[in-house]
């Protein structure tokens, strides 16, 4: 896992060595596809996030099995039937932050799409804070919802990312 994380960081940041690189492996990411009939909310606190202030490059990665739901059955259905975590174990974003937006490539469920979403990046003590909330059309990423439960699942999931990244030594 550590080798995988190091490889991800090097791909996002590149080989440049800079005193302006920030990292966390404990970022929060919330997935909300609930409807008026059902709360379908999951959260993980093990999102990897990297940011290079000099270049503006930013990246995120999350293991799909790290999401926690209120009910075990929801978690099981999420991993086995919807995002197929065994086949597609992670989701990632690689791109740039500039002027209140992140723009780049979001990969989920084996599909990569270009996105541009609002984001806030702020300086905090010994690091950077990042926050973004945006919607993802599940069908754009080939996540199919059976008709039997389609009234319980919002086809546009709200994703909230909240990370406190520390300056890399």
PDB file of C-alpha atoms in Angstrom:
ATOM      1  CA  UNK A   1       0.000   0.000   0.000  1.00  0.00           C
ATOM      2  CA  UNK A   2       2.840   2.399   0.835  1.00  0.00           C
ATOM      3  CA  UNK A   3       4.500   1.730  -2.519  1.00  0.00           C
ATOM      4  CA  UNK A   4       1.172   2.401  -4.242  1.00  0.00           C
ATOM      5  CA  UNK A   5       0.768   5.697  -2.349  1.00  0.00           C
ATOM      6  CA  UNK A   6       4.333   6.780  -3.155  1.00  0.00           C
ATOM      7  CA  UNK A   7       3.787   5.961  -6.824  1.00  0.00           C
ATOM      8  CA  UNK A   8       0.547   7.985  -6.816  1.00  0.00           C
ATOM      9  CA  UNK A   9       2.285  10.966  -5.197  1.00  0.00           C
ATOM     10  CA  UNK A  10       5.150  10.871  -7.683  1.00  0.00           C
ATOM     11  CA  UNK A  11       2.745  10.693 -10.648  1.00  0.00           C
ATOM     12  CA  UNK A  12       0.740  13.676  -9.428  1.00  0.00           C
ATOM     13  CA  UNK A  13       3.588  15.874  -8.257  1.00  0.00           C
ATOM     14  CA  UNK A  14       6.199  14.733 -10.742  1.00  0.00           C
ATOM     15  CA  UNK A  15       9.865  14.626  -9.969  1.00  0.00           C
ATOM     16  CA  UNK A  16      10.318  18.246  -8.948  1.00  0.00           C
ATOM     17  CA  UNK A  17      11.547  18.768  -5.424  1.00  0.00           C
ATOM     18  CA  UNK A  18       9.901  21.728  -3.780  1.00  0.00           C
ATOM     19  CA  UNK A  19       9.471  23.050  -0.263  1.00  0.00           C
ATOM     20  CA  UNK A  20       5.864  23.781  -1.215  1.00  0.00           C
ATOM     21  CA  UNK A  21       4.480  20.240  -1.328  1.00  0.00           C
ATOM     22  CA  UNK A  22       1.649  19.189   0.985  1.00  0.00           C
ATOM     23  CA  UNK A  23       0.261  15.742   1.800  1.00  0.00           C
ATOM     24  CA  UNK A  24      -2.315  13.877   3.865  1.00  0.00           C
ATOM     25  CA  UNK A  25      -3.424  10.264   4.017  1.00  0.00           C
ATOM     26  CA  UNK A  26      -6.319  11.122   6.334  1.00  0.00           C
ATOM     27  CA  UNK A  27      -8.531  13.333   4.193  1.00  0.00           C
ATOM     28  CA  UNK A  28     -12.303  13.178   4.520  1.00  0.00           C
ATOM     29  CA  UNK A  29     -14.486  12.344   1.542  1.00  0.00           C
ATOM     30  CA  UNK A  30     -18.272  12.039   1.779  1.00  0.00           C
ATOM     31  CA  UNK A  31     -20.489  10.367  -0.817  1.00  0.00           C
ATOM     32  CA  UNK A  32     -24.199  11.263  -0.619  1.00  0.00           C
ATOM     33  CA  UNK A  33     -26.636   9.663  -3.065  1.00  0.00           C
ATOM     34  CA  UNK A  34     -29.647   9.835  -0.787  1.00  0.00           C
ATOM     35  CA  UNK A  35     -33.177  10.743  -1.753  1.00  0.00           C
ATOM     36  CA  UNK A  36     -36.247  11.868   0.193  1.00  0.00           C
ATOM     37  CA  UNK A  37     -37.018   8.159   0.707  1.00  0.00           C
ATOM     38  CA  UNK A  38     -33.595   6.994   1.911  1.00  0.00           C
ATOM     39  CA  UNK A  39     -30.400   8.410   3.421  1.00  0.00           C
ATOM     40  CA  UNK A  40     -27.465   6.969   1.501  1.00  0.00           C
ATOM     41  CA  UNK A  41     -24.382   8.618   2.919  1.00  0.00           C
ATOM     42  CA  UNK A  42     -20.891   7.190   3.230  1.00  0.00           C
ATOM     43  CA  UNK A  43     -17.672   8.692   4.516  1.00  0.00           C
ATOM     44  CA  UNK A  44     -14.024   7.796   4.507  1.00  0.00           C
ATOM     45  CA  UNK A  45     -11.274   9.470   6.471  1.00  0.00           C
ATOM     46  CA  UNK A  46      -8.455   7.813   4.555  1.00  0.00           C
ATOM     47  CA  UNK A  47      -8.310   9.868   1.367  1.00  0.00           C
ATOM     48  CA  UNK A  48      -4.791  10.559   0.137  1.00  0.00           C
ATOM     49  CA  UNK A  49      -4.340  14.141  -1.064  1.00  0.00           C
ATOM     50  CA  UNK A  50      -1.255  15.856  -2.476  1.00  0.00           C
ATOM     51  CA  UNK A  51      -0.748  19.455  -3.537  1.00  0.00           C
ATOM     52  CA  UNK A  52       2.233  21.261  -5.060  1.00  0.00           C
ATOM     53  CA  UNK A  53       1.844  25.002  -4.454  1.00  0.00           C
ATOM     54  CA  UNK A  54       4.521  25.895  -6.993  1.00  0.00           C
ATOM     55  CA  UNK A  55       2.898  24.123  -9.954  1.00  0.00           C
ATOM     56  CA  UNK A  56      -0.720  24.035  -8.761  1.00  0.00           C
ATOM     57  CA  UNK A  57      -0.880  20.259  -9.282  1.00  0.00           C
ATOM     58  CA  UNK A  58      -3.330  18.528  -6.982  1.00  0.00           C
ATOM     59  CA  UNK A  59      -4.413  14.921  -6.650  1.00  0.00           C
ATOM     60  CA  UNK A  60      -6.687  12.737  -4.565  1.00  0.00           C
ATOM     61  CA  UNK A  61      -7.094   9.009  -4.222  1.00  0.00           C
ATOM     62  CA  UNK A  62      -9.528   6.906  -2.221  1.00  0.00           C
ATOM     63  CA  UNK A  63     -10.001   3.175  -1.814  1.00  0.00           C
ATOM     64  CA  UNK A  64     -13.662   2.415  -2.469  1.00  0.00           C
ATOM     65  CA  UNK A  65     -13.783  -0.165   0.337  1.00  0.00           C
ATOM     66  CA  UNK A  66     -12.766   2.515   2.855  1.00  0.00           C
ATOM     67  CA  UNK A  67     -16.231   4.141   2.766  1.00  0.00           C
ATOM     68  CA  UNK A  68     -18.326   3.547   5.872  1.00  0.00           C
ATOM     69  CA  UNK A  69     -22.130   3.514   5.808  1.00  0.00           C
ATOM     70  CA  UNK A  70     -24.591   3.570   8.713  1.00  0.00           C
ATOM     71  CA  UNK A  71     -25.840   0.129   7.710  1.00  0.00           C
ATOM     72  CA  UNK A  72     -23.637  -2.802   6.759  1.00  0.00           C
ATOM     73  CA  UNK A  73     -26.046  -3.904   4.024  1.00  0.00           C
ATOM     74  CA  UNK A  74     -25.712  -0.526   2.268  1.00  0.00           C
ATOM     75  CA  UNK A  75     -21.938  -0.834   2.406  1.00  0.00           C
ATOM     76  CA  UNK A  76     -22.110  -4.342   0.973  1.00  0.00           C
ATOM     77  CA  UNK A  77     -24.402  -3.260  -1.889  1.00  0.00           C
ATOM     78  CA  UNK A  78     -22.219  -0.195  -2.587  1.00  0.00           C
ATOM     79  CA  UNK A  79     -19.046  -2.285  -2.893  1.00  0.00           C
ATOM     80  CA  UNK A  80     -20.455  -5.368  -4.624  1.00  0.00           C
ATOM     81  CA  UNK A  81     -23.265  -4.082  -6.839  1.00  0.00           C
ATOM     82  CA  UNK A  82     -22.672  -0.414  -7.611  1.00  0.00           C
ATOM     83  CA  UNK A  83     -18.993   0.571  -7.607  1.00  0.00           C
ATOM     84  CA  UNK A  84     -17.712  -3.018  -7.895  1.00  0.00           C
ATOM     85  CA  UNK A  85     -14.811  -2.368  -5.534  1.00  0.00           C
ATOM     86  CA  UNK A  86     -13.087  -5.644  -6.265  1.00  0.00           C
ATOM     87  CA  UNK A  87     -12.861  -4.781  -9.959  1.00  0.00           C
ATOM     88  CA  UNK A  88     -12.399  -1.002  -9.490  1.00  0.00           C
ATOM     89  CA  UNK A  89     -10.675  -0.637  -6.104  1.00  0.00           C
ATOM     90  CA  UNK A  90     -10.015   3.108  -6.163  1.00  0.00           C
ATOM     91  CA  UNK A  91     -11.201   6.464  -7.403  1.00  0.00           C
ATOM     92  CA  UNK A  92      -8.776   9.276  -8.153  1.00  0.00           C
ATOM     93  CA  UNK A  93      -8.501  12.854  -9.313  1.00  0.00           C
ATOM     94  CA  UNK A  94      -5.429  14.385 -10.964  1.00  0.00           C
ATOM     95  CA  UNK A  95      -5.398  17.995 -11.987  1.00  0.00           C
ATOM     96  CA  UNK A  96      -4.672  21.583 -11.040  1.00  0.00           C
ATOM     97  CA  UNK A  97      -6.007  24.125  -8.575  1.00  0.00           C
ATOM     98  CA  UNK A  98      -6.329  27.739  -9.755  1.00  0.00           C
ATOM     99  CA  UNK A  99      -8.526  30.700  -8.846  1.00  0.00           C
ATOM    100  CA  UNK A 100     -11.074  28.827  -6.750  1.00  0.00           C
ATOM    101  CA  UNK A 101     -11.445  25.803  -9.028  1.00  0.00           C
ATOM    102  CA  UNK A 102      -9.909  22.387  -9.522  1.00  0.00           C
ATOM    103  CA  UNK A 103      -9.770  21.136 -13.081  1.00  0.00           C
ATOM    104  CA  UNK A 104      -8.593  17.724 -14.135  1.00  0.00           C
ATOM    105  CA  UNK A 105      -9.442  14.070 -14.620  1.00  0.00           C
ATOM    106  CA  UNK A 106     -11.743  12.172 -12.243  1.00  0.00           C
ATOM    107  CA  UNK A 107     -11.507   8.393 -12.539  1.00  0.00           C
ATOM    108  CA  UNK A 108     -14.168   6.228 -10.940  1.00  0.00           C
ATOM    109  CA  UNK A 109     -15.520   2.775 -11.788  1.00  0.00           C
ATOM    110  CA  UNK A 110     -12.977   2.497 -14.618  1.00  0.00           C
ATOM    111  CA  UNK A 111     -14.190   5.667 -16.365  1.00  0.00           C
ATOM    112  CA  UNK A 112     -12.178   8.896 -16.616  1.00  0.00           C
ATOM    113  CA  UNK A 113     -13.920  12.223 -17.194  1.00  0.00           C
ATOM    114  CA  UNK A 114     -12.689  15.814 -17.256  1.00  0.00           C
ATOM    115  CA  UNK A 115     -14.245  17.934 -14.523  1.00  0.00           C
ATOM    116  CA  UNK A 116     -13.983  21.504 -13.276  1.00  0.00           C
ATOM    117  CA  UNK A 117     -15.418  22.133  -9.820  1.00  0.00           C
ATOM    118  CA  UNK A 118     -15.330  24.955  -7.266  1.00  0.00           C
ATOM    119  CA  UNK A 119     -12.830  24.495  -4.460  1.00  0.00           C
ATOM    120  CA  UNK A 120     -11.338  26.426  -1.567  1.00  0.00           C
ATOM    121  CA  UNK A 121      -7.656  26.102  -0.744  1.00  0.00           C
ATOM    122  CA  UNK A 122      -6.500  27.932   2.384  1.00  0.00           C
ATOM    123  CA  UNK A 123      -3.287  28.217   4.321  1.00  0.00           C
ATOM    124  CA  UNK A 124      -3.398  26.652   7.768  1.00  0.00           C
ATOM    125  CA  UNK A 125      -0.691  26.236  10.380  1.00  0.00           C
ATOM    126  CA  UNK A 126       2.030  24.048   8.825  1.00  0.00           C
ATOM    127  CA  UNK A 127      -0.082  23.180   5.817  1.00  0.00           C
ATOM    128  CA  UNK A 128      -3.001  23.734   3.489  1.00  0.00           C
ATOM    129  CA  UNK A 129      -6.715  23.082   3.840  1.00  0.00           C
ATOM    130  CA  UNK A 130      -8.791  21.989   0.856  1.00  0.00           C
ATOM    131  CA  UNK A 131     -12.572  21.812   0.538  1.00  0.00           C
ATOM    132  CA  UNK A 132     -14.828  21.114  -2.417  1.00  0.00           C
ATOM    133  CA  UNK A 133     -18.415  19.991  -2.882  1.00  0.00           C
ATOM    134  CA  UNK A 134     -19.701  18.920  -6.274  1.00  0.00           C
ATOM    135  CA  UNK A 135     -22.123  16.540  -7.966  1.00  0.00           C
ATOM    136  CA  UNK A 136     -21.279  13.489 -10.046  1.00  0.00           C
ATOM    137  CA  UNK A 137     -23.745  11.884 -12.440  1.00  0.00           C
ATOM    138  CA  UNK A 138     -23.420   8.192 -11.576  1.00  0.00           C
ATOM    139  CA  UNK A 139     -24.400   7.086 -15.087  1.00  0.00           C
ATOM    140  CA  UNK A 140     -21.459   9.098 -16.506  1.00  0.00           C
ATOM    141  CA  UNK A 141     -19.215   6.634 -14.655  1.00  0.00           C
ATOM    142  CA  UNK A 142     -21.215   3.537 -15.659  1.00  0.00           C
ATOM    143  CA  UNK A 143     -22.605   3.063 -12.162  1.00  0.00           C
ATOM    144  CA  UNK A 144     -26.008   1.557 -12.828  1.00  0.00           C
ATOM    145  CA  UNK A 145     -28.882   1.688 -10.376  1.00  0.00           C
ATOM    146  CA  UNK A 146     -31.535  -1.049 -10.662  1.00  0.00           C
ATOM    147  CA  UNK A 147     -35.048   0.241 -11.359  1.00  0.00           C
ATOM    148  CA  UNK A 148     -36.316  -1.477  -8.201  1.00  0.00           C
ATOM    149  CA  UNK A 149     -34.350   0.994  -6.029  1.00  0.00           C
ATOM    150  CA  UNK A 150     -34.012   3.967  -8.379  1.00  0.00           C
ATOM    151  CA  UNK A 151     -36.479   6.036  -6.323  1.00  0.00           C
ATOM    152  CA  UNK A 152     -34.207   5.632  -3.274  1.00  0.00           C
ATOM    153  CA  UNK A 153     -30.924   6.613  -4.935  1.00  0.00           C
ATOM    154  CA  UNK A 154     -30.175  10.067  -6.338  1.00  0.00           C
ATOM    155  CA  UNK A 155     -28.595   9.650  -9.791  1.00  0.00           C
ATOM    156  CA  UNK A 156     -26.386  12.668  -8.969  1.00  0.00           C
ATOM    157  CA  UNK A 157     -24.189  11.876  -5.972  1.00  0.00           C
ATOM    158  CA  UNK A 158     -22.882  14.814  -3.959  1.00  0.00           C
ATOM    159  CA  UNK A 159     -19.170  14.486  -3.224  1.00  0.00           C
ATOM    160  CA  UNK A 160     -17.594  16.538  -0.433  1.00  0.00           C
ATOM    161  CA  UNK A 161     -13.814  16.563  -0.023  1.00  0.00           C
ATOM    162  CA  UNK A 162     -12.224  18.066   3.083  1.00  0.00           C
ATOM    163  CA  UNK A 163      -8.471  17.654   3.603  1.00  0.00           C
ATOM    164  CA  UNK A 164      -5.887  19.187   5.906  1.00  0.00           C
ATOM    165  CA  UNK A 165      -2.529  18.648   4.224  1.00  0.00           C
ATOM    166  CA  UNK A 166       0.763  19.026   6.050  1.00  0.00           C
ATOM    167  CA  UNK A 167       3.916  20.423   4.487  1.00  0.00           C
ATOM    168  CA  UNK A 168       6.147  17.603   3.279  1.00  0.00           C
ATOM    169  CA  UNK A 169       9.532  17.465   4.986  1.00  0.00           C
TER     170      UNK A 169
END
